Each structure stands twice: as C-alpha cells, then as structure tokens.
C-alpha cells in the first residue's frame, strides 16, 4: 500500500511520517527540498522532490497512491484533490479547520467547507480532521523572544484549546492505517490557554522570565471585537470564542493530547 504525505517537512508532516514509520509503513512524501527532507525524515521514506502546483509533478507523485494525506495549507488543495481523483486515489485524509464548524462564514471556514465539498463530490473514501489553533503558531513570537524577552499582541485574547501539530499527526496516522472512513473529527488540545499563559509556559521552558505586553491599538481592538475573523490571518483564532475542549485525540490514539507546556518544553530550542 502506498501512502502519500504532502507537506512532509512541516510541523505536522515530520511527526506524521515518523509515526507512520513507527507503525510499520514507509510512505512516499512530497517536498520542494529533498535535502531538507532527508535530514528530517527516517530512512526508507520515498522522497519525491517538486512543486504540487506543477501538474506534471503532481501526476507523478500521485501515481499508484492508495491513500493521500492533504492539508488545507498545501496550496490549492481542491486542485490536488481533483488530480487525485483523475489518478484513481481512493482514500484521503484531509486536514481543514475547526472554523468550518465554529465560523463557517469566515474566510478559512468557507475554504475548509469548500475543500471538504470537493472531497465528498470527488467520491473519495476517507476522513476529515478539523484542528483548532496550532501550538506552533507561537513560532511567530520567536524573534521577539530572542531579541528582548517580550511578546507583543493587541490583547491577551480569549482562552483557546491550542493543539500540538504532533497530536494532529497522531490522529492522521491512525486514520491512514485504520478504518475511519466517513468520519469528521474536531481536534483540540487538553486545556484552554491565553496568550499570557503561552508566554509564561515558554519562559519556563527557556528558563527565562518573559513578559507579555498588550499593544492596545484602538482601531485593531475594535476590529477584533466586531470581526475577529478579519484579523485571523495575522493573529490566528485566539480572538474567537473557544470551541471547547474535545476528547478526540484521546479517543483515537488512547492517550491525552500534549498540553501547551509540554509542547513548549519539546520546542524550546526554536525560541533560543
């Protein structure tokens, strides 16, 4: 059985490939940088270098594939799905966004629902994963933390059950090797945290005292209050109401999802 993983060198792709290998599968992966993929991924993985936006490369990568892992940020995922249909790929694990449920009229919510519609109408078997905010979004703070130990945001935001990409990958791996056909799973972390909570957790992981500073831009604060989805591209979903903590990661994998504190400890080097 050939499993194709797109985005294999990303925050979700690397742990997914490693988990598939641990489960006895050696997937094919796509990447635009084979040297980087070789440095990050286990031996035995078939690496196909190229750009998914190029039709010839896409057709070559999909040839003979039984199961496809695809996520919303892959760059025109609907086009990839249509190409997968032409190549006869029968099964897809698609990662979209929980905004499809909580904010279906937002840009990301609409894109998620449209991509899911293309998957359904393409006749694929498979599973849809809808994660909430990724813990890895805080990598955007790394420069500020390195320079002056201060994270600046418009406000502390609302409590948000952030999820580690590794936990999305763990569920995706199960969906690729087990039968989860026709299921749609909402994925969150184990607890709701604010921006201030994240900064404190990162400081503890680094052994330094970090501070959180609200910039309190009145125009931006008004936009956050009235149309938080409009600022989501810059600041994520932390200004939107929480979807609540969901038990899906534990239900599927048999273990609890990582807390933000655990994720920060695992990735402290990225903030040094």
PDB file of C-alpha atoms in Angstrom:
ATOM      1  CA  UNK A   1       0.000   0.000   0.000  1.00  0.00           C
ATOM      2  CA  UNK A   2       1.359   3.411  -0.979  1.00  0.00           C
ATOM      3  CA  UNK A   3       0.603   6.356   1.330  1.00  0.00           C
ATOM      4  CA  UNK A   4       1.480   9.819   0.012  1.00  0.00           C
ATOM      5  CA  UNK A   5       2.174  12.554   2.570  1.00  0.00           C
ATOM      6  CA  UNK A   6       2.190  16.148   1.318  1.00  0.00           C
ATOM      7  CA  UNK A   7       3.940  18.873   3.297  1.00  0.00           C
ATOM      8  CA  UNK A   8       6.273  16.248   4.725  1.00  0.00           C
ATOM      9  CA  UNK A   9       8.878  18.656   6.152  1.00  0.00           C
ATOM     10  CA  UNK A  10       6.366  20.847   8.014  1.00  0.00           C
ATOM     11  CA  UNK A  11       5.292  20.994  11.650  1.00  0.00           C
ATOM     12  CA  UNK A  12       2.693  18.296  11.047  1.00  0.00           C
ATOM     13  CA  UNK A  13       4.326  16.368   8.222  1.00  0.00           C
ATOM     14  CA  UNK A  14       7.520  15.375  10.037  1.00  0.00           C
ATOM     15  CA  UNK A  15       5.786  13.791  13.060  1.00  0.00           C
ATOM     16  CA  UNK A  16       3.233  12.146  10.760  1.00  0.00           C
ATOM     17  CA  UNK A  17       5.917  10.459   8.654  1.00  0.00           C
ATOM     18  CA  UNK A  18       7.769   9.339  11.778  1.00  0.00           C
ATOM     19  CA  UNK A  19       4.576   7.902  13.265  1.00  0.00           C
ATOM     20  CA  UNK A  20       3.700   6.065  10.068  1.00  0.00           C
ATOM     21  CA  UNK A  21       7.187   4.531  10.044  1.00  0.00           C
ATOM     22  CA  UNK A  22       6.746   3.536  13.689  1.00  0.00           C
ATOM     23  CA  UNK A  23       3.507   1.805  12.683  1.00  0.00           C
ATOM     24  CA  UNK A  24       5.355  -0.159  10.006  1.00  0.00           C
ATOM     25  CA  UNK A  25       4.524   1.997   6.978  1.00  0.00           C
ATOM     26  CA  UNK A  26       7.112   3.699   4.774  1.00  0.00           C
ATOM     27  CA  UNK A  27       5.242   6.481   2.991  1.00  0.00           C
ATOM     28  CA  UNK A  28       6.056   8.403  -0.143  1.00  0.00           C
ATOM     29  CA  UNK A  29       6.446  12.120   0.575  1.00  0.00           C
ATOM     30  CA  UNK A  30       6.435  15.280  -1.499  1.00  0.00           C
ATOM     31  CA  UNK A  31       8.807  18.132  -0.783  1.00  0.00           C
ATOM     32  CA  UNK A  32      10.350  21.082  -2.571  1.00  0.00           C
ATOM     33  CA  UNK A  33      13.660  20.380  -0.807  1.00  0.00           C
ATOM     34  CA  UNK A  34      14.836  16.785  -0.850  1.00  0.00           C
ATOM     35  CA  UNK A  35      17.997  17.591   1.100  1.00  0.00           C
ATOM     36  CA  UNK A  36      15.946  19.017   3.954  1.00  0.00           C
ATOM     37  CA  UNK A  37      13.580  16.038   3.840  1.00  0.00           C
ATOM     38  CA  UNK A  38      16.497  13.615   4.058  1.00  0.00           C
ATOM     39  CA  UNK A  39      17.781  15.419   7.155  1.00  0.00           C
ATOM     40  CA  UNK A  40      14.414  15.328   8.935  1.00  0.00           C
ATOM     41  CA  UNK A  41      12.764  12.055   7.939  1.00  0.00           C
ATOM     42  CA  UNK A  42      13.555   8.400   8.708  1.00  0.00           C
ATOM     43  CA  UNK A  43      15.444   6.221   6.264  1.00  0.00           C
ATOM     44  CA  UNK A  44      13.320   4.187   3.860  1.00  0.00           C
ATOM     45  CA  UNK A  45      10.906   7.001   3.053  1.00  0.00           C
ATOM     46  CA  UNK A  46      10.418   7.586  -0.685  1.00  0.00           C
ATOM     47  CA  UNK A  47      11.086  11.283  -1.309  1.00  0.00           C
ATOM     48  CA  UNK A  48       9.681  12.948  -4.419  1.00  0.00           C
ATOM     49  CA  UNK A  49      11.016  16.465  -4.984  1.00  0.00           C
ATOM     50  CA  UNK A  50       8.908  19.056  -6.758  1.00  0.00           C
ATOM     51  CA  UNK A  51       6.083  21.569  -6.534  1.00  0.00           C
ATOM     52  CA  UNK A  52       2.487  20.419  -6.116  1.00  0.00           C
ATOM     53  CA  UNK A  53       1.389  23.400  -8.197  1.00  0.00           C
ATOM     54  CA  UNK A  54       3.037  21.844 -11.270  1.00  0.00           C
ATOM     55  CA  UNK A  55       0.613  19.416 -12.988  1.00  0.00           C
ATOM     56  CA  UNK A  56       3.288  17.026 -14.261  1.00  0.00           C
ATOM     57  CA  UNK A  57       4.892  16.690 -10.836  1.00  0.00           C
ATOM     58  CA  UNK A  58       1.515  16.276  -9.145  1.00  0.00           C
ATOM     59  CA  UNK A  59       0.502  13.468 -11.510  1.00  0.00           C
ATOM     60  CA  UNK A  60       3.857  11.745 -10.969  1.00  0.00           C
ATOM     61  CA  UNK A  61       3.619  11.988  -7.195  1.00  0.00           C
ATOM     62  CA  UNK A  62       0.063  10.576  -7.188  1.00  0.00           C
ATOM     63  CA  UNK A  63       0.805   7.637  -9.463  1.00  0.00           C
ATOM     64  CA  UNK A  64      -0.078   4.364  -7.734  1.00  0.00           C
ATOM     65  CA  UNK A  65      -1.119   6.041  -4.473  1.00  0.00           C
ATOM     66  CA  UNK A  66      -3.686   4.229  -2.303  1.00  0.00           C
ATOM     67  CA  UNK A  67      -4.047   6.856   0.440  1.00  0.00           C
ATOM     68  CA  UNK A  68      -3.348  10.588   0.374  1.00  0.00           C
ATOM     69  CA  UNK A  69      -2.663  12.934   3.290  1.00  0.00           C
ATOM     70  CA  UNK A  70      -3.536  16.520   2.391  1.00  0.00           C
ATOM     71  CA  UNK A  71      -3.999  19.670   4.442  1.00  0.00           C
ATOM     72  CA  UNK A  72      -5.633  22.999   3.807  1.00  0.00           C
ATOM     73  CA  UNK A  73      -2.365  24.956   3.666  1.00  0.00           C
ATOM     74  CA  UNK A  74      -0.977  22.741   0.890  1.00  0.00           C
ATOM     75  CA  UNK A  75      -1.682  25.358  -1.797  1.00  0.00           C
ATOM     76  CA  UNK A  76      -4.911  24.910  -3.771  1.00  0.00           C
ATOM     77  CA  UNK A  77      -5.921  21.654  -2.056  1.00  0.00           C
ATOM     78  CA  UNK A  78      -9.025  21.365  -4.217  1.00  0.00           C
ATOM     79  CA  UNK A  79      -6.823  21.115  -7.316  1.00  0.00           C
ATOM     80  CA  UNK A  80      -4.759  18.394  -5.624  1.00  0.00           C
ATOM     81  CA  UNK A  81      -7.973  16.513  -4.823  1.00  0.00           C
ATOM     82  CA  UNK A  82      -9.163  16.723  -8.406  1.00  0.00           C
ATOM     83  CA  UNK A  83      -5.815  15.425  -9.629  1.00  0.00           C
ATOM     84  CA  UNK A  84      -6.032  12.606  -7.079  1.00  0.00           C
ATOM     85  CA  UNK A  85      -9.433  11.702  -8.475  1.00  0.00           C
ATOM     86  CA  UNK A  86      -8.041  11.545 -12.000  1.00  0.00           C
ATOM     87  CA  UNK A  87      -5.184   9.337 -10.742  1.00  0.00           C
ATOM     88  CA  UNK A  88      -7.620   6.945  -9.106  1.00  0.00           C
ATOM     89  CA  UNK A  89      -6.608   7.596  -5.493  1.00  0.00           C
ATOM     90  CA  UNK A  90      -9.412   6.005  -3.437  1.00  0.00           C
ATOM     91  CA  UNK A  91      -8.787   7.303   0.100  1.00  0.00           C
ATOM     92  CA  UNK A  92      -7.938  10.751   1.508  1.00  0.00           C
ATOM     93  CA  UNK A  93      -7.200  12.072   4.981  1.00  0.00           C
ATOM     94  CA  UNK A  94      -7.890  15.801   4.704  1.00  0.00           C
ATOM     95  CA  UNK A  95      -6.923  18.354   7.365  1.00  0.00           C
ATOM     96  CA  UNK A  96      -9.036  21.515   7.233  1.00  0.00           C
ATOM     97  CA  UNK A  97     -10.037  23.706  10.188  1.00  0.00           C
ATOM     98  CA  UNK A  98     -12.497  23.678  13.055  1.00  0.00           C
ATOM     99  CA  UNK A  99     -13.599  27.085  11.787  1.00  0.00           C
ATOM    100  CA  UNK A 100     -15.705  25.067   9.329  1.00  0.00           C
ATOM    101  CA  UNK A 101     -17.877  24.320  12.363  1.00  0.00           C
ATOM    102  CA  UNK A 102     -17.500  27.421  14.539  1.00  0.00           C
ATOM    103  CA  UNK A 103     -17.140  30.204  11.924  1.00  0.00           C
ATOM    104  CA  UNK A 104     -18.373  28.763   8.610  1.00  0.00           C
ATOM    105  CA  UNK A 105     -18.708  32.235   7.073  1.00  0.00           C
ATOM    106  CA  UNK A 106     -15.123  33.256   7.788  1.00  0.00           C
ATOM    107  CA  UNK A 107     -12.553  33.032   5.003  1.00  0.00           C
ATOM    108  CA  UNK A 108     -10.878  29.938   6.452  1.00  0.00           C
ATOM    109  CA  UNK A 109     -14.230  28.412   7.376  1.00  0.00           C
ATOM    110  CA  UNK A 110     -15.503  28.827   3.809  1.00  0.00           C
ATOM    111  CA  UNK A 111     -12.276  27.464   2.339  1.00  0.00           C
ATOM    112  CA  UNK A 112     -12.437  24.441   4.649  1.00  0.00           C
ATOM    113  CA  UNK A 113     -16.037  23.677   3.729  1.00  0.00           C
ATOM    114  CA  UNK A 114     -15.366  24.129   0.016  1.00  0.00           C
ATOM    115  CA  UNK A 115     -12.384  21.750   0.142  1.00  0.00           C
ATOM    116  CA  UNK A 116     -14.400  19.197   2.104  1.00  0.00           C
ATOM    117  CA  UNK A 117     -17.169  19.514  -0.525  1.00  0.00           C
ATOM    118  CA  UNK A 118     -14.675  18.786  -3.316  1.00  0.00           C
ATOM    119  CA  UNK A 119     -13.538  15.711  -1.405  1.00  0.00           C
ATOM    120  CA  UNK A 120     -17.096  14.435  -0.954  1.00  0.00           C
ATOM    121  CA  UNK A 121     -18.141  15.116  -4.539  1.00  0.00           C
ATOM    122  CA  UNK A 122     -14.934  13.502  -5.796  1.00  0.00           C
ATOM    123  CA  UNK A 123     -16.207  10.196  -4.462  1.00  0.00           C
ATOM    124  CA  UNK A 124     -13.256   9.633  -2.114  1.00  0.00           C
ATOM    125  CA  UNK A 125     -13.425   7.459   0.927  1.00  0.00           C
ATOM    126  CA  UNK A 126     -11.610   8.929   3.876  1.00  0.00           C
ATOM    127  CA  UNK A 127     -11.518  11.131   6.954  1.00  0.00           C
ATOM    128  CA  UNK A 128     -11.682  14.871   7.616  1.00  0.00           C
ATOM    129  CA  UNK A 129      -9.702  16.321  10.520  1.00  0.00           C
ATOM    130  CA  UNK A 130     -10.633  19.767  11.815  1.00  0.00           C
ATOM    131  CA  UNK A 131      -7.985  21.108  14.228  1.00  0.00           C
ATOM    132  CA  UNK A 132      -8.314  24.309  16.235  1.00  0.00           C
ATOM    133  CA  UNK A 133      -5.399  26.694  16.835  1.00  0.00           C
ATOM    134  CA  UNK A 134      -1.921  25.146  16.491  1.00  0.00           C
ATOM    135  CA  UNK A 135       0.593  25.499  19.317  1.00  0.00           C
ATOM    136  CA  UNK A 136       3.220  26.009  16.609  1.00  0.00           C
ATOM    137  CA  UNK A 137       1.655  29.369  15.685  1.00  0.00           C
ATOM    138  CA  UNK A 138       3.742  30.771  18.530  1.00  0.00           C
ATOM    139  CA  UNK A 139       6.875  30.259  16.422  1.00  0.00           C
ATOM    140  CA  UNK A 140       5.902  33.702  15.102  1.00  0.00           C
ATOM    141  CA  UNK A 141       6.963  35.071  18.511  1.00  0.00           C
ATOM    142  CA  UNK A 142      10.459  33.593  18.364  1.00  0.00           C
ATOM    143  CA  UNK A 143      12.191  36.713  17.062  1.00  0.00           C
ATOM    144  CA  UNK A 144      10.684  38.957  19.742  1.00  0.00           C
ATOM    145  CA  UNK A 145      11.576  36.451  22.455  1.00  0.00           C
ATOM    146  CA  UNK A 146      15.166  36.211  21.225  1.00  0.00           C
ATOM    147  CA  UNK A 147      15.595  39.988  20.984  1.00  0.00           C
ATOM    148  CA  UNK A 148      14.093  41.343  24.188  1.00  0.00           C
ATOM    149  CA  UNK A 149      12.078  38.665  26.041  1.00  0.00           C
ATOM    150  CA  UNK A 150       8.804  40.485  25.294  1.00  0.00           C
ATOM    151  CA  UNK A 151       5.822  39.217  23.281  1.00  0.00           C
ATOM    152  CA  UNK A 152       3.559  41.971  21.988  1.00  0.00           C
ATOM    153  CA  UNK A 153      -0.028  41.281  20.964  1.00  0.00           C
ATOM    154  CA  UNK A 154      -3.090  43.530  20.595  1.00  0.00           C
ATOM    155  CA  UNK A 155      -4.557  41.825  23.677  1.00  0.00           C
ATOM    156  CA  UNK A 156      -4.338  38.617  25.677  1.00  0.00           C
ATOM    157  CA  UNK A 157      -7.130  37.163  23.577  1.00  0.00           C
ATOM    158  CA  UNK A 158      -9.660  34.566  24.657  1.00  0.00           C
ATOM    159  CA  UNK A 159      -8.825  31.211  26.213  1.00  0.00           C
ATOM    160  CA  UNK A 160      -8.076  28.785  23.384  1.00  0.00           C
ATOM    161  CA  UNK A 161      -7.575  24.984  23.449  1.00  0.00           C
ATOM    162  CA  UNK A 162      -4.440  25.014  21.294  1.00  0.00           C
ATOM    163  CA  UNK A 163      -3.338  21.705  19.838  1.00  0.00           C
ATOM    164  CA  UNK A 164       0.155  20.429  19.110  1.00  0.00           C
ATOM    165  CA  UNK A 165       0.683  19.553  15.426  1.00  0.00           C
ATOM    166  CA  UNK A 166       2.162  16.277  16.668  1.00  0.00           C
ATOM    167  CA  UNK A 167      -1.258  15.305  18.038  1.00  0.00           C
ATOM    168  CA  UNK A 168      -2.988  16.105  14.749  1.00  0.00           C
ATOM    169  CA  UNK A 169      -0.336  13.938  13.093  1.00  0.00           C
ATOM    170  CA  UNK A 170      -1.010  11.093  15.530  1.00  0.00           C
ATOM    171  CA  UNK A 171      -4.712  11.114  14.676  1.00  0.00           C
ATOM    172  CA  UNK A 172      -3.918  11.397  10.949  1.00  0.00           C
ATOM    173  CA  UNK A 173      -1.638   8.370  11.163  1.00  0.00           C
ATOM    174  CA  UNK A 174      -4.418   6.300  12.726  1.00  0.00           C
ATOM    175  CA  UNK A 175      -6.835   7.484  10.043  1.00  0.00           C
ATOM    176  CA  UNK A 176      -4.356   6.383   7.369  1.00  0.00           C
ATOM    177  CA  UNK A 177      -3.722   2.885   8.737  1.00  0.00           C
ATOM    178  CA  UNK A 178      -7.111   2.119  10.346  1.00  0.00           C
ATOM    179  CA  UNK A 179     -10.691   2.365   9.109  1.00  0.00           C
ATOM    180  CA  UNK A 180     -12.078   5.823   9.903  1.00  0.00           C
ATOM    181  CA  UNK A 181     -13.941   6.170   6.624  1.00  0.00           C
ATOM    182  CA  UNK A 182     -16.677   8.805   6.552  1.00  0.00           C
ATOM    183  CA  UNK A 183     -15.687  10.394   9.867  1.00  0.00           C
ATOM    184  CA  UNK A 184     -15.129  14.084  10.597  1.00  0.00           C
ATOM    185  CA  UNK A 185     -13.098  14.737  13.745  1.00  0.00           C
ATOM    186  CA  UNK A 186     -12.825  18.019  15.661  1.00  0.00           C
ATOM    187  CA  UNK A 187      -9.403  18.269  17.304  1.00  0.00           C
ATOM    188  CA  UNK A 188      -8.247  20.446  20.213  1.00  0.00           C
ATOM    189  CA  UNK A 189      -5.653  20.387  22.929  1.00  0.00           C
ATOM    190  CA  UNK A 190      -6.427  19.375  26.539  1.00  0.00           C
ATOM    191  CA  UNK A 191      -6.993  22.839  28.043  1.00  0.00           C
ATOM    192  CA  UNK A 192      -7.793  26.424  27.159  1.00  0.00           C
ATOM    193  CA  UNK A 193      -4.888  28.862  27.445  1.00  0.00           C
ATOM    194  CA  UNK A 194      -4.472  32.592  26.834  1.00  0.00           C
ATOM    195  CA  UNK A 195      -1.575  34.361  25.148  1.00  0.00           C
ATOM    196  CA  UNK A 196      -0.229  35.210  28.593  1.00  0.00           C
ATOM    197  CA  UNK A 197      -0.365  31.548  29.592  1.00  0.00           C
ATOM    198  CA  UNK A 198       1.635  30.640  26.492  1.00  0.00           C
ATOM    199  CA  UNK A 199       4.287  33.264  27.220  1.00  0.00           C
ATOM    200  CA  UNK A 200       4.687  32.016  30.784  1.00  0.00           C
ATOM    201  CA  UNK A 201       4.991  28.414  29.579  1.00  0.00           C
ATOM    202  CA  UNK A 202       7.627  29.386  27.016  1.00  0.00           C
ATOM    203  CA  UNK A 203       9.537  31.341  29.656  1.00  0.00           C
ATOM    204  CA  UNK A 204       9.537  28.337  31.984  1.00  0.00           C
ATOM    205  CA  UNK A 205      10.740  26.081  29.163  1.00  0.00           C
ATOM    206  CA  UNK A 206      13.567  28.521  28.377  1.00  0.00           C
ATOM    207  CA  UNK A 207      14.456  29.190  31.998  1.00  0.00           C
ATOM    208  CA  UNK A 208      13.944  32.918  31.441  1.00  0.00           C
ATOM    209  CA  UNK A 209      11.380  35.432  32.568  1.00  0.00           C
ATOM    210  CA  UNK A 210       9.373  36.525  29.558  1.00  0.00           C
ATOM    211  CA  UNK A 211       6.742  39.244  29.609  1.00  0.00           C
ATOM    212  CA  UNK A 212       3.547  39.766  27.653  1.00  0.00           C
ATOM    213  CA  UNK A 213       2.648  43.263  26.518  1.00  0.00           C
ATOM    214  CA  UNK A 214      -0.700  44.388  25.144  1.00  0.00           C
ATOM    215  CA  UNK A 215      -0.300  46.978  22.401  1.00  0.00           C
ATOM    216  CA  UNK A 216      -3.955  48.032  22.743  1.00  0.00           C
ATOM    217  CA  UNK A 217      -4.268  49.613  19.294  1.00  0.00           C
ATOM    218  CA  UNK A 218      -7.829  51.050  19.463  1.00  0.00           C
ATOM    219  CA  UNK A 219      -8.618  50.513  15.764  1.00  0.00           C
ATOM    220  CA  UNK A 220      -7.345  46.940  15.829  1.00  0.00           C
ATOM    221  CA  UNK A 221      -9.172  46.233  19.077  1.00  0.00           C
ATOM    222  CA  UNK A 222     -12.432  47.417  17.521  1.00  0.00           C
ATOM    223  CA  UNK A 223     -11.884  45.116  14.540  1.00  0.00           C
ATOM    224  CA  UNK A 224     -11.114  42.233  16.903  1.00  0.00           C
ATOM    225  CA  UNK A 225     -14.343  42.963  18.789  1.00  0.00           C
ATOM    226  CA  UNK A 226     -16.578  43.212  15.728  1.00  0.00           C
ATOM    227  CA  UNK A 227     -14.892  40.995  13.105  1.00  0.00           C
ATOM    228  CA  UNK A 228     -12.239  38.742  14.683  1.00  0.00           C
ATOM    229  CA  UNK A 229     -12.106  36.569  11.570  1.00  0.00           C
ATOM    230  CA  UNK A 230     -10.632  39.536   9.654  1.00  0.00           C
ATOM    231  CA  UNK A 231      -7.513  39.560  11.836  1.00  0.00           C
ATOM    232  CA  UNK A 232      -7.156  35.781  11.979  1.00  0.00           C
ATOM    233  CA  UNK A 233      -4.577  35.745   9.182  1.00  0.00           C
ATOM    234  CA  UNK A 234      -2.214  37.809  11.330  1.00  0.00           C
ATOM    235  CA  UNK A 235      -3.085  36.602  14.812  1.00  0.00           C
ATOM    236  CA  UNK A 236      -4.841  33.259  14.417  1.00  0.00           C
ATOM    237  CA  UNK A 237      -8.089  32.315  16.111  1.00  0.00           C
ATOM    238  CA  UNK A 238      -7.122  33.440  19.614  1.00  0.00           C
ATOM    239  CA  UNK A 239      -9.656  36.295  19.485  1.00  0.00           C
ATOM    240  CA  UNK A 240     -12.553  33.977  18.639  1.00  0.00           C
ATOM    241  CA  UNK A 241     -14.730  32.103  21.077  1.00  0.00           C
ATOM    242  CA  UNK A 242     -13.363  28.715  22.037  1.00  0.00           C
ATOM    243  CA  UNK A 243     -14.959  25.607  20.527  1.00  0.00           C
ATOM    244  CA  UNK A 244     -14.452  23.906  23.881  1.00  0.00           C
ATOM    245  CA  UNK A 245     -12.068  21.108  24.709  1.00  0.00           C
ATOM    246  CA  UNK A 246     -12.752  17.999  22.626  1.00  0.00           C
ATOM    247  CA  UNK A 247     -11.715  14.466  23.608  1.00  0.00           C
ATOM    248  CA  UNK A 248     -10.980  13.246  20.082  1.00  0.00           C
ATOM    249  CA  UNK A 249      -7.198  12.879  20.369  1.00  0.00           C
ATOM    250  CA  UNK A 250      -7.539  10.635  23.424  1.00  0.00           C
ATOM    251  CA  UNK A 251     -10.453   8.746  21.850  1.00  0.00           C
ATOM    252  CA  UNK A 252      -8.479   7.918  18.691  1.00  0.00           C
ATOM    253  CA  UNK A 253      -4.928   7.487  19.985  1.00  0.00           C
ATOM    254  CA  UNK A 254      -5.591   6.218  23.514  1.00  0.00           C
ATOM    255  CA  UNK A 255      -3.517   8.960  25.138  1.00  0.00           C
ATOM    256  CA  UNK A 256      -4.208  12.576  26.096  1.00  0.00           C
ATOM    257  CA  UNK A 257      -3.053  15.382  23.801  1.00  0.00           C
ATOM    258  CA  UNK A 258       0.017  17.376  24.790  1.00  0.00           C
ATOM    259  CA  UNK A 259      -0.502  20.459  26.915  1.00  0.00           C
ATOM    260  CA  UNK A 260       0.952  23.726  25.672  1.00  0.00           C
ATOM    261  CA  UNK A 261       3.517  23.478  28.471  1.00  0.00           C
ATOM    262  CA  UNK A 262       4.650  20.078  27.191  1.00  0.00           C
ATOM    263  CA  UNK A 263       4.810  21.376  23.628  1.00  0.00           C
ATOM    264  CA  UNK A 264       6.876  24.403  24.757  1.00  0.00           C
ATOM    265  CA  UNK A 265       9.349  22.139  26.553  1.00  0.00           C
ATOM    266  CA  UNK A 266       9.730  19.995  23.434  1.00  0.00           C
ATOM    267  CA  UNK A 267      10.375  23.014  21.202  1.00  0.00           C
ATOM    268  CA  UNK A 268      12.299  25.372  23.472  1.00  0.00           C
ATOM    269  CA  UNK A 269      15.349  25.266  21.146  1.00  0.00           C
ATOM    270  CA  UNK A 270      13.337  27.018  18.431  1.00  0.00           C
ATOM    271  CA  UNK A 271      12.981  30.088  20.670  1.00  0.00           C
ATOM    272  CA  UNK A 272      16.669  30.359  21.666  1.00  0.00           C
TER     273      UNK A 272
END
